[in-house]
Coordinates of C-alpha atoms and ligand atoms in Angstrom, one line a residue:
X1 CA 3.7 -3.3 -30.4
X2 CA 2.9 -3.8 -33.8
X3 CA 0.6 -1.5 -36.1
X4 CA -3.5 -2.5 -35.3
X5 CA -2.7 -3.7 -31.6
X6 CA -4.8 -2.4 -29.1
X7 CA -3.0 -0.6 -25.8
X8 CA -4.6 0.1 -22.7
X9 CA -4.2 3.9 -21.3
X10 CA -4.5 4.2 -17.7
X11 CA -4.6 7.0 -15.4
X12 CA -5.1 7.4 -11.5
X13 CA -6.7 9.8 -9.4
X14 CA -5.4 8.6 -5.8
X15 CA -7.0 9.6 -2.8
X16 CA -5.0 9.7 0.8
X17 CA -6.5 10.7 4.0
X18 CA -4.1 13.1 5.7
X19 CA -2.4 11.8 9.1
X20 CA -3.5 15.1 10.9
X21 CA -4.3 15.5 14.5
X22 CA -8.1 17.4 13.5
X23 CA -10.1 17.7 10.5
X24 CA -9.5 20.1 7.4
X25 CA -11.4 22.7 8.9
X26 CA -12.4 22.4 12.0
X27 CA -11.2 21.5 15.5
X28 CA -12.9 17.9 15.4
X29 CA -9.7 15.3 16.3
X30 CA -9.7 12.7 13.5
X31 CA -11.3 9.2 14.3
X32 CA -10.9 6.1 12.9
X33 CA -13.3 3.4 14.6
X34 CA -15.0 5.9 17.5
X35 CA -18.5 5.8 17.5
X36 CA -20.6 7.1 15.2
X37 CA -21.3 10.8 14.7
X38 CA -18.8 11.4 18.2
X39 CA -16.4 13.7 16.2
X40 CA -18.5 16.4 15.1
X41 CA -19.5 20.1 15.4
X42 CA -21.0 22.8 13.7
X43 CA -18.5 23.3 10.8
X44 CA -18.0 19.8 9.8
X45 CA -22.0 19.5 10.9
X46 CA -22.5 22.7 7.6
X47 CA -24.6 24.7 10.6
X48 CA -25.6 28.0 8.8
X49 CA -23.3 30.6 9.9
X50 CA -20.4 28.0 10.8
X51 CA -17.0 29.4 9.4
X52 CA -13.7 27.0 7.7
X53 CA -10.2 27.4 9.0
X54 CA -8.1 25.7 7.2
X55 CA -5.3 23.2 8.7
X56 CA -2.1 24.4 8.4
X57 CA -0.4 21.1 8.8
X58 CA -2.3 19.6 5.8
X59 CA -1.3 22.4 3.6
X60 CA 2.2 21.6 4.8
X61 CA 2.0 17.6 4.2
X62 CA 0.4 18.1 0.7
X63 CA 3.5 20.7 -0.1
X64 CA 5.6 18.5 1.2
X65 CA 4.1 15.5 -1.2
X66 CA 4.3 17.6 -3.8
X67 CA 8.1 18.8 -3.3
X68 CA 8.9 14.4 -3.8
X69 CA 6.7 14.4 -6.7
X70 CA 8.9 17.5 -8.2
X71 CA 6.0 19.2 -8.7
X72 CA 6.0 23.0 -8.7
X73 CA 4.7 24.5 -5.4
X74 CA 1.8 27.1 -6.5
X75 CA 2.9 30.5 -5.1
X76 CA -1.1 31.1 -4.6
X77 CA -3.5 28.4 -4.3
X78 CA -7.3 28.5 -3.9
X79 CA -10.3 26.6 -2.2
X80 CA -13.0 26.4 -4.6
X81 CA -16.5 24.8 -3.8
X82 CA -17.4 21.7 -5.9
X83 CA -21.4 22.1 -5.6
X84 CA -23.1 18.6 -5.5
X85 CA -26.3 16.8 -3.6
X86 CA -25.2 14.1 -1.5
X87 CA -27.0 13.2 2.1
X88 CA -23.1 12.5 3.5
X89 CA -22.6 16.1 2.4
X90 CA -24.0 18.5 4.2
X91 CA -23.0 21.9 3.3
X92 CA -24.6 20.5 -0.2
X93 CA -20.8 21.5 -1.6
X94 CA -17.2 19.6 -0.9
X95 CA -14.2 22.5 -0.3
X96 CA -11.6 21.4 -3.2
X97 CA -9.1 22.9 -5.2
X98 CA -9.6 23.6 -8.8
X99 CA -8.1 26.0 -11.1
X100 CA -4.9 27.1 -8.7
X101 CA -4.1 23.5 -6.9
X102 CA -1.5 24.3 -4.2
X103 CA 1.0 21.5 -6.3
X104 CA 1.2 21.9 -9.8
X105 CA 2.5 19.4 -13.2
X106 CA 5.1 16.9 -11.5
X107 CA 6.5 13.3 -12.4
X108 CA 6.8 10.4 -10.6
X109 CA 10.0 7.5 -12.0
X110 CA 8.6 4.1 -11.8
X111 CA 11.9 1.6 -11.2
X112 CA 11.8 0.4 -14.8
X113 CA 12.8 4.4 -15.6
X114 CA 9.4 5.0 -17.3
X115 CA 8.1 8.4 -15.9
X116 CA 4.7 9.2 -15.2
X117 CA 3.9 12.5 -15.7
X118 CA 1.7 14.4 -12.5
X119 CA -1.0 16.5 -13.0
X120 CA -2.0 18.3 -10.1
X121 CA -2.3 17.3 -6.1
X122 CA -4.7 19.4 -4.6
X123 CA -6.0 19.0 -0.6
X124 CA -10.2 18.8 -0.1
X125 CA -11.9 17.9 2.5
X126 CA -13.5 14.2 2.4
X127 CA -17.6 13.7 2.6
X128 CA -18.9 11.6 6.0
X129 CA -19.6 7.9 5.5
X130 CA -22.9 6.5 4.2
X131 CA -23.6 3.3 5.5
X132 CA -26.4 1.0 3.9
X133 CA -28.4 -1.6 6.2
X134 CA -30.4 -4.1 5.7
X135 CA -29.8 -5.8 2.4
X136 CA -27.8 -8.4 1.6
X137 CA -24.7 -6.9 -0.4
X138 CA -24.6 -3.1 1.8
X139 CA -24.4 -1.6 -1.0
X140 CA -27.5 1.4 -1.7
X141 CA -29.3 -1.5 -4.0
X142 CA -31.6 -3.1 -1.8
X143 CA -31.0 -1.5 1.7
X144 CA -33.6 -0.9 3.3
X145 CA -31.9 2.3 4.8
X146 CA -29.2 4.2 5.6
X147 CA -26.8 6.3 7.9
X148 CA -24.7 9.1 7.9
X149 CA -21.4 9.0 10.2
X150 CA -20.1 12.3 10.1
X151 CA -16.8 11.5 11.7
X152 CA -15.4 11.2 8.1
X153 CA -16.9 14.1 6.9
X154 CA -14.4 16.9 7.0
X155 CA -11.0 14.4 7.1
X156 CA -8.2 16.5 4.8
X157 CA -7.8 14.4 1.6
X158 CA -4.9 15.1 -0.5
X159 CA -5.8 13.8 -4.5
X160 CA -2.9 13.0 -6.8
X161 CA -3.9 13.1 -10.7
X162 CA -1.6 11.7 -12.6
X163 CA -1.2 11.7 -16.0
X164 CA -3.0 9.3 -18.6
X165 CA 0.4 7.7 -18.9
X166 CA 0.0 4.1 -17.5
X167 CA 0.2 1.4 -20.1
X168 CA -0.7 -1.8 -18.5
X169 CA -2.3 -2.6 -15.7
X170 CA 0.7 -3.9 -14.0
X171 CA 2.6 -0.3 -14.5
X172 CA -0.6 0.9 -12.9
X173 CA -0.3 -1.0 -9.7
X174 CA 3.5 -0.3 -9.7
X175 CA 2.8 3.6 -9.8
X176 CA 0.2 2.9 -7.0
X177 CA 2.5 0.9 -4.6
X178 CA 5.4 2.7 -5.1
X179 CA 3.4 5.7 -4.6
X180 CA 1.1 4.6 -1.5
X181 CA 5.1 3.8 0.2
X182 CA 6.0 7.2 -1.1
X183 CA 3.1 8.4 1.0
X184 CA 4.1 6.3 4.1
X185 CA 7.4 7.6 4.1
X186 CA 6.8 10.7 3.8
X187 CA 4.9 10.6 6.9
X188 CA 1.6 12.2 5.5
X189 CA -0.8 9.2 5.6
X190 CA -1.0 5.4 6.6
X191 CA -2.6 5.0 2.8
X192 CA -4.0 2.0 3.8
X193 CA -6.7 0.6 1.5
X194 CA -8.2 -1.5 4.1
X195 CA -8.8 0.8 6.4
X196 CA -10.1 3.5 3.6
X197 CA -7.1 5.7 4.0
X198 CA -6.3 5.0 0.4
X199 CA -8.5 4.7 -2.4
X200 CA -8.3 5.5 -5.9
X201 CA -10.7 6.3 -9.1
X202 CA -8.8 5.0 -12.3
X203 CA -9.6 5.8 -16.0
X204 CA -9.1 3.5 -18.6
X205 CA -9.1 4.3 -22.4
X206 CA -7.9 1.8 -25.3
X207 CA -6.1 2.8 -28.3
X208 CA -4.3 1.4 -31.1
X209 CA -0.6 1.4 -31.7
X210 CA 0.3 4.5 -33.6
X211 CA -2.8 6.2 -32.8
X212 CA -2.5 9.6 -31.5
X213 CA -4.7 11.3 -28.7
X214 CA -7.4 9.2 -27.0
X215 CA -10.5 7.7 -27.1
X216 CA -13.3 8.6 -24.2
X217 CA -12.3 7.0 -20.9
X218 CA -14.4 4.7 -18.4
X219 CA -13.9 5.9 -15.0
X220 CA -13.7 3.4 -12.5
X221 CA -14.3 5.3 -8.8
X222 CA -13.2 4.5 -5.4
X223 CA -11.1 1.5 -5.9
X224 CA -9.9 0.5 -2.3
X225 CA -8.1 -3.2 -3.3
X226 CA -5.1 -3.8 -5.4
X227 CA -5.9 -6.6 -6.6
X228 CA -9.8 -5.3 -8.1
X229 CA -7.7 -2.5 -9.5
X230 CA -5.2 -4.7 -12.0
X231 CA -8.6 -6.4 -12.8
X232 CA -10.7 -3.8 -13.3
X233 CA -8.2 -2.2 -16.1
X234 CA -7.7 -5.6 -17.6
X235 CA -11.8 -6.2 -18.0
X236 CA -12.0 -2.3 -18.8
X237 CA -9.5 -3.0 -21.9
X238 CA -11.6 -6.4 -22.9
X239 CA -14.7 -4.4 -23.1
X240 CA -13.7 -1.5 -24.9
X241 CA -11.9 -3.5 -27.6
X242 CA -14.3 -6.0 -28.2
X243 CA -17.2 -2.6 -28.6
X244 CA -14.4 -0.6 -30.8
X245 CA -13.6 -3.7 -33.1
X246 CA -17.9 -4.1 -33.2
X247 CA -18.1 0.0 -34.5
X248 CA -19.8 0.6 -31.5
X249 CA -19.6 4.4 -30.1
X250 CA -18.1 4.3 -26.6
X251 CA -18.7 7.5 -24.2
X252 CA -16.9 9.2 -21.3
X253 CA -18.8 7.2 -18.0
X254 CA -18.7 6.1 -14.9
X255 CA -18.7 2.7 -14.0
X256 CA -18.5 0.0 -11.5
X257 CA -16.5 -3.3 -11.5
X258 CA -18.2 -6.3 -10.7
X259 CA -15.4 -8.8 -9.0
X260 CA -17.8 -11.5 -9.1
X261 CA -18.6 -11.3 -13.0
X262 CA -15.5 -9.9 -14.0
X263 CA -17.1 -7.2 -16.0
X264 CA -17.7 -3.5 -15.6
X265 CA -21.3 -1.9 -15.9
X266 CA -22.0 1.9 -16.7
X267 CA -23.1 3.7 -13.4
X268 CA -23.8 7.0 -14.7
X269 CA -22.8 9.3 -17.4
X270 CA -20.0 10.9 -16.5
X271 CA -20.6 14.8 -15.3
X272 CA -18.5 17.5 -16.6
X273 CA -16.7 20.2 -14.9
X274 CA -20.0 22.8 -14.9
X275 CA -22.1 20.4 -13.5
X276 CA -19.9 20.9 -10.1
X277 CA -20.1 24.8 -10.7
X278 CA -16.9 25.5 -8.9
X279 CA -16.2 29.0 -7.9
X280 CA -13.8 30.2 -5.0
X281 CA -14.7 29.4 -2.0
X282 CA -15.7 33.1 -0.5
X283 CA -15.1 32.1 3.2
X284 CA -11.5 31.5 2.9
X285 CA -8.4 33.7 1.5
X286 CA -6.0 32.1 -1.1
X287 CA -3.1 30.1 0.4
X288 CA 0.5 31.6 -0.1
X289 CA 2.9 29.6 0.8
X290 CA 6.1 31.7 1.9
X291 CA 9.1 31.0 0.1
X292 CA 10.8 30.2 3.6
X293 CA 8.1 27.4 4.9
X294 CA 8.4 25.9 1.0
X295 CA 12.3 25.6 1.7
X296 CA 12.0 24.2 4.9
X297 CA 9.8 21.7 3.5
X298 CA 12.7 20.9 1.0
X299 CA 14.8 19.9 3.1
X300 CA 12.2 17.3 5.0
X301 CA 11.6 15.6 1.7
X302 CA 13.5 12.2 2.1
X303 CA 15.6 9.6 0.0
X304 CA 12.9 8.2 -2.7
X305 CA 12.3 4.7 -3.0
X306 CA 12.9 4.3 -6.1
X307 CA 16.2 6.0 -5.7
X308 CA 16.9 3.3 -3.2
X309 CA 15.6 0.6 -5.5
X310 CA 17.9 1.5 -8.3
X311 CA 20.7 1.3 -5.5
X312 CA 19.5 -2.4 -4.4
X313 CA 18.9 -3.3 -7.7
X314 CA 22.6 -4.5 -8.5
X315 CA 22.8 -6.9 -5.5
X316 CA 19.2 -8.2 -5.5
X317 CA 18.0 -7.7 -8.8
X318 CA 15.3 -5.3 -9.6
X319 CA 12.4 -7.4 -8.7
X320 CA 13.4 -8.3 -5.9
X321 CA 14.2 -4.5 -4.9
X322 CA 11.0 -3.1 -6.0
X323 CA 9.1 -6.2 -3.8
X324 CA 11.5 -5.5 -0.7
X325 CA 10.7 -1.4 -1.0
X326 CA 7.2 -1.4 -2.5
X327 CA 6.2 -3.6 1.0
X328 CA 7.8 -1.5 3.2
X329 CA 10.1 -4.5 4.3
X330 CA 13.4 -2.8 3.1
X331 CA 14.5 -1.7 7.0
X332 CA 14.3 -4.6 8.6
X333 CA 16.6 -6.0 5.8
X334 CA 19.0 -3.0 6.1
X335 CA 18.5 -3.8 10.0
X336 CA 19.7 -7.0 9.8
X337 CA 22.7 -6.0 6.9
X338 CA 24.2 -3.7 9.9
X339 CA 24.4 -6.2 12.1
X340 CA 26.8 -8.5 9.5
X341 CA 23.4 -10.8 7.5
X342 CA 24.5 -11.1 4.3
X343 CA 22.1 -8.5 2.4
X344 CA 20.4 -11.1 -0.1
X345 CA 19.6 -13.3 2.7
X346 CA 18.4 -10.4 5.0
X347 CA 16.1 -9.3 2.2
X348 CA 14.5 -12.6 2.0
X349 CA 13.9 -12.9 5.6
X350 CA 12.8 -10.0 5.9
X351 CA 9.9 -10.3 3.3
X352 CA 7.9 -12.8 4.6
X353 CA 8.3 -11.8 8.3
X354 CA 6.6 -8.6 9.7
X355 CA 8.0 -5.8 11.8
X356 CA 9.8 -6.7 14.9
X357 CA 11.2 -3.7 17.6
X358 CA 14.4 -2.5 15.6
X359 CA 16.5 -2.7 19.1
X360 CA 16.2 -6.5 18.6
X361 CA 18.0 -6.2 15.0
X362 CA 21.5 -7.2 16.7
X363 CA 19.7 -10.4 18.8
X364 CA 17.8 -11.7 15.0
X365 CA 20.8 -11.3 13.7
X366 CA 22.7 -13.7 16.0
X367 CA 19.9 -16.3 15.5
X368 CA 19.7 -15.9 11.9
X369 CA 23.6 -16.8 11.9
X370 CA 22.8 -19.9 14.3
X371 CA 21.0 -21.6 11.3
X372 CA 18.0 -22.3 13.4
X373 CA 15.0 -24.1 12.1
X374 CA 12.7 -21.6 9.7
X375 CA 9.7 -22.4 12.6
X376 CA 12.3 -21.3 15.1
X377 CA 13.3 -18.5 13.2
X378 CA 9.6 -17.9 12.5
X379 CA 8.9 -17.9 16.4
X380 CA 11.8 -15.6 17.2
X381 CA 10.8 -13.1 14.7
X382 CA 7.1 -13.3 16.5
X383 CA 9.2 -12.5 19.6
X384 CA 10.8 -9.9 18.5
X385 CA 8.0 -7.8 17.3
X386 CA 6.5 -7.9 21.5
X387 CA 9.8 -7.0 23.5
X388 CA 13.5 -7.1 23.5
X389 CA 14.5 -10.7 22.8
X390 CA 18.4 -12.5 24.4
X391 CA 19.8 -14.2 21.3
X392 CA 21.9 -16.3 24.0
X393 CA 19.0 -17.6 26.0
X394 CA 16.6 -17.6 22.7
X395 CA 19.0 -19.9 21.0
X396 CA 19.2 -21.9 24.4
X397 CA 15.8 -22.4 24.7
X398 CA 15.5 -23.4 20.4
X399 CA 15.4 -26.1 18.4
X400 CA 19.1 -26.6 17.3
X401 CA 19.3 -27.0 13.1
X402 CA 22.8 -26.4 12.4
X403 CA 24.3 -29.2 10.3
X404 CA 27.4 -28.4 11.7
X405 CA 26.7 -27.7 15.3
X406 CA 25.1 -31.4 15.0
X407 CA 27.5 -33.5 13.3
X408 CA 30.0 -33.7 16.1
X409 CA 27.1 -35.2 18.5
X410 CA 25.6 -37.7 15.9
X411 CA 29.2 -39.3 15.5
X412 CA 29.9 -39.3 18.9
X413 CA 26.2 -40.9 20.0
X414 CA 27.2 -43.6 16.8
X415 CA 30.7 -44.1 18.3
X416 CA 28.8 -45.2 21.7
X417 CA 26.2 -47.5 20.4
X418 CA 28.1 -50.2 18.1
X419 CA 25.4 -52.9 18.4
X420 CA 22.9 -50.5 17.9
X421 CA 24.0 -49.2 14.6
X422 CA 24.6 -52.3 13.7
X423 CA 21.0 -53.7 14.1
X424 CA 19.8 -50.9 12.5
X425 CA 22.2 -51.6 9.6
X426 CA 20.7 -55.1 9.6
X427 CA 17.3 -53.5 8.7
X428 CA 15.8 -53.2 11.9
X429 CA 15.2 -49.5 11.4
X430 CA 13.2 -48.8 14.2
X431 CA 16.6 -48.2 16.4
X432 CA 17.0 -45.4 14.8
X433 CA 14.6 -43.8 17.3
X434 CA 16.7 -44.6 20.0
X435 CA 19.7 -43.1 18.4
X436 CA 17.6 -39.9 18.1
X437 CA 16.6 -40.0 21.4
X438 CA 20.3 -40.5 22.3
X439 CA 21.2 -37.0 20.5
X440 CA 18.5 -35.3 21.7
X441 CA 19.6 -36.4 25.3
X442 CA 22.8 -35.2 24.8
X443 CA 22.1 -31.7 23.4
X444 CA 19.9 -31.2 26.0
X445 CA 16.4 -31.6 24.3
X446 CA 17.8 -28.6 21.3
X447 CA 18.3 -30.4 18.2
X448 CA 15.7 -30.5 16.1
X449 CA 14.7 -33.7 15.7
X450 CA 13.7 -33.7 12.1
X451 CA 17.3 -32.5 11.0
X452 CA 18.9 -35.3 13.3
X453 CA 16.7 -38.5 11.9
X454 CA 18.2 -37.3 8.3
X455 CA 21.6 -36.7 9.6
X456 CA 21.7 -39.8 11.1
X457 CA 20.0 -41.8 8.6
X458 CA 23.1 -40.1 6.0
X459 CA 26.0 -41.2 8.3
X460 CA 24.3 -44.6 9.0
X461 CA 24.2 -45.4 4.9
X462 CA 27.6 -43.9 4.0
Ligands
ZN1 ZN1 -15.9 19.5 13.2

């Protein structure tokens, strides 16, 4: 970057709904789909009187998060209330962490080696779900009312602030992927965007090359699509270079990205810390984690993927390590490695396939050495994903593409038909359907006939 270039400065606060069996601090079982307002009682509900208890299991997920993130495990954390008006929030106040998160400054290595530094991950409790009727966009503009589900409202959310150490919008969704699979593997969350496990509020700040310390940041909350994310940063760093390089001032906001106009409009000005007055929450003691559960925890933490990366990185390359990890594909491809699939082509079947049952790894693998047709490969990966599939009687039952399995039967149906080959090498070339037809009789209705026409019409030129 040379001297009076603008660089974009991105940081995310990511948002994961924790996979537990009940809510943060009540009994209520989580729900994803159940009716409306089934999953509540009179903690989640905020009925005067009505006392927290916190989940033990999320404390021990976010601990466990924070252990892969290398961040340091607080040896005394505490719930703080974050006072705000909202009708999904009941209570009037959202139980968070503040000044003694129970994870503390951490790092995360993206594949290229760059290391984004971590903040804090703290666990809160999410608000219940507003839904807007009756207008066209259901959005709050223009409804013409709306409900509150509280079967969200109480869900443990574990928050991971990173650092404002992203430098392009494409580092920021590598972060994000390779975090959200982070997540996954760890066993804490599905992270799934679509389904609102996953969301993310990112800041974006421009400054110029050289320049030290940064400008005031546009906060962009409650991302919950990949793609809207790179966007947002990259319309973000349009509009705050095009009002720097006019003199205008720029303030610390919130806004909202616009997918349709490609631009991001100021939602309100951004509140600051004592607008939430936190203070500890008074109905719950500090969390100290004992030194034993900490090491226990340790020892759960798994092989990172971007340990795993660096390790595929040398026989597939690295961008095709990061795709095959950052997707979650990487076991099938190891699946079909152990069963003797070169690893290169295993990887590249395996990324535009989903899962299938892992008992059928040895059967794919059989089918994958057959050189089947891709639609037959296609079909016996759809197979494979319902119940255990017989390579034997899959490949019987196929489409047969081998070159080599085939060339044997195309000279031998040739060697019968002399007159026929030799009308057909007169010009007449609709015989060649009857030679086809004469292959496909012979292998029993499995060649594929596409492969056989070209075969035959190779050996019928040469
Ligand atoms: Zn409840």
């Amino acid at each position: 970057m040379s001297a009076g270039e603008w660089e974009v400065v991105v940081g995310l606060e990511v948002h994961a709904h924790l996979k537990t069996r009940t809510k943060m601090f009540c009994r209520c079982e989580l729900s994803y789909g159940a009716p409306e307002n089934t999953h509540t009682c009179p903690v989640c509900l905020a009925h005067p009187g009505a006392l927290p208890v916190p989940n033990a299991r999320a404390i021990e997920m976010t601990i466990l998060l924070g252990l892969a993130l290398d961040c340091e495990i607080a040896g005394r954390a505490v719930f703080a209330r974050k006072n705000y008006f909202y009708p999904d929030l009941p209570k009037g106040y959202q139980i968070s962490q503040y000044e003694a998160p129970l994870c503390g400054p951490g790092r995360f290595e993206l594949p290229d080696g760059h290391e984004i530094g971590i903040v804090r991950a703290h666990l809160e409790e999410d608000a219940a779900k507003t839904v807007h009727a009756g207008g066209a966009t259901g959005r709050s503009v223009g409804a013409e009312y709306s409900l509150v589900d509280f079967n969200r409202g109480g869900t443990p959310l574990l928050e991971i602030v990173s650092a404002p150490d992203l430098r392009s919008a494409e580092e920021a969704m590598s972060y994000l992927r390779l975090l959200r699979q982070t997540i996954r593997e760890l066993g804490i969350s599905d992270a799934d965007m679509e389904k609102g496990t996953l969301r993310a509020d990112v800041n974006v700040s421009v400054r110029q090359a050289g320049e030290e310390g940064f400008r005031p940041r546009w906060e962009i909350k409650n991302m919950n699509s990949f793609r809207f994310i790179g966007r947002a940063i990259e319309a973000a760093f349009r509009q705050q270079v095009t009002a720097h390089e006019a003199g205008e001032d720029l303030v610390q906001s919130t806004y909202d990205y616009d997918p349709d106009t490609d631009r991001l409009t100021v939602h309100r000005s951004k509140e600051e810390a004592d607008d939430y007055r936190y203070f500890p929450e008074p109905d719950l003691v500090p969390v100290e984690p004992p030194a034993e559960l900490v090491d226990r925890l340790r020892g759960q933490v798994p092989e990172l993927p971007v340990v795993r990366i660096e390790q595929l990185a040398g026989e597939l390359g690295l961008a095709s390590a990061v795709e095959l990890v950052a997707t979650g594909n990487e076991w099938k491809a190891q699946a079909l490695a152990a069963e003797g699939v070169e690893l290169k082509a295993a990887a590249a079947i395996a990324m535009n396939r989903d899962d299938f049952l892992p008992e059928n790894a040895g059967a794919l693998a059989q089918i994958v050495h057959a050189n089947v047709t891709r639609e037959a490969l296609d079909e016996a990966f759809a197979a494979a994903a319902e119940g255990p599939i017989d390579a034997e009687d899959y490949l019987g039952r196929t489409a047969l593409g081998d070159e080599d399995a085939l060339a044997p039967v195309i000279d031998a149906v040739i060697a019968a038909h002399p007159d026929q080959v030799e009308t057909y090498r007169g010009g007449k070339e609709g015989v060649l359907g009857f030679l086809v037809g004469q292959v496909m009789r012979v292998s029993q209705g499995k060649a594929d006939p596409k492969v056989v026409t070209q075969l035959l019409r190779e050996k019928l030129r040469s």
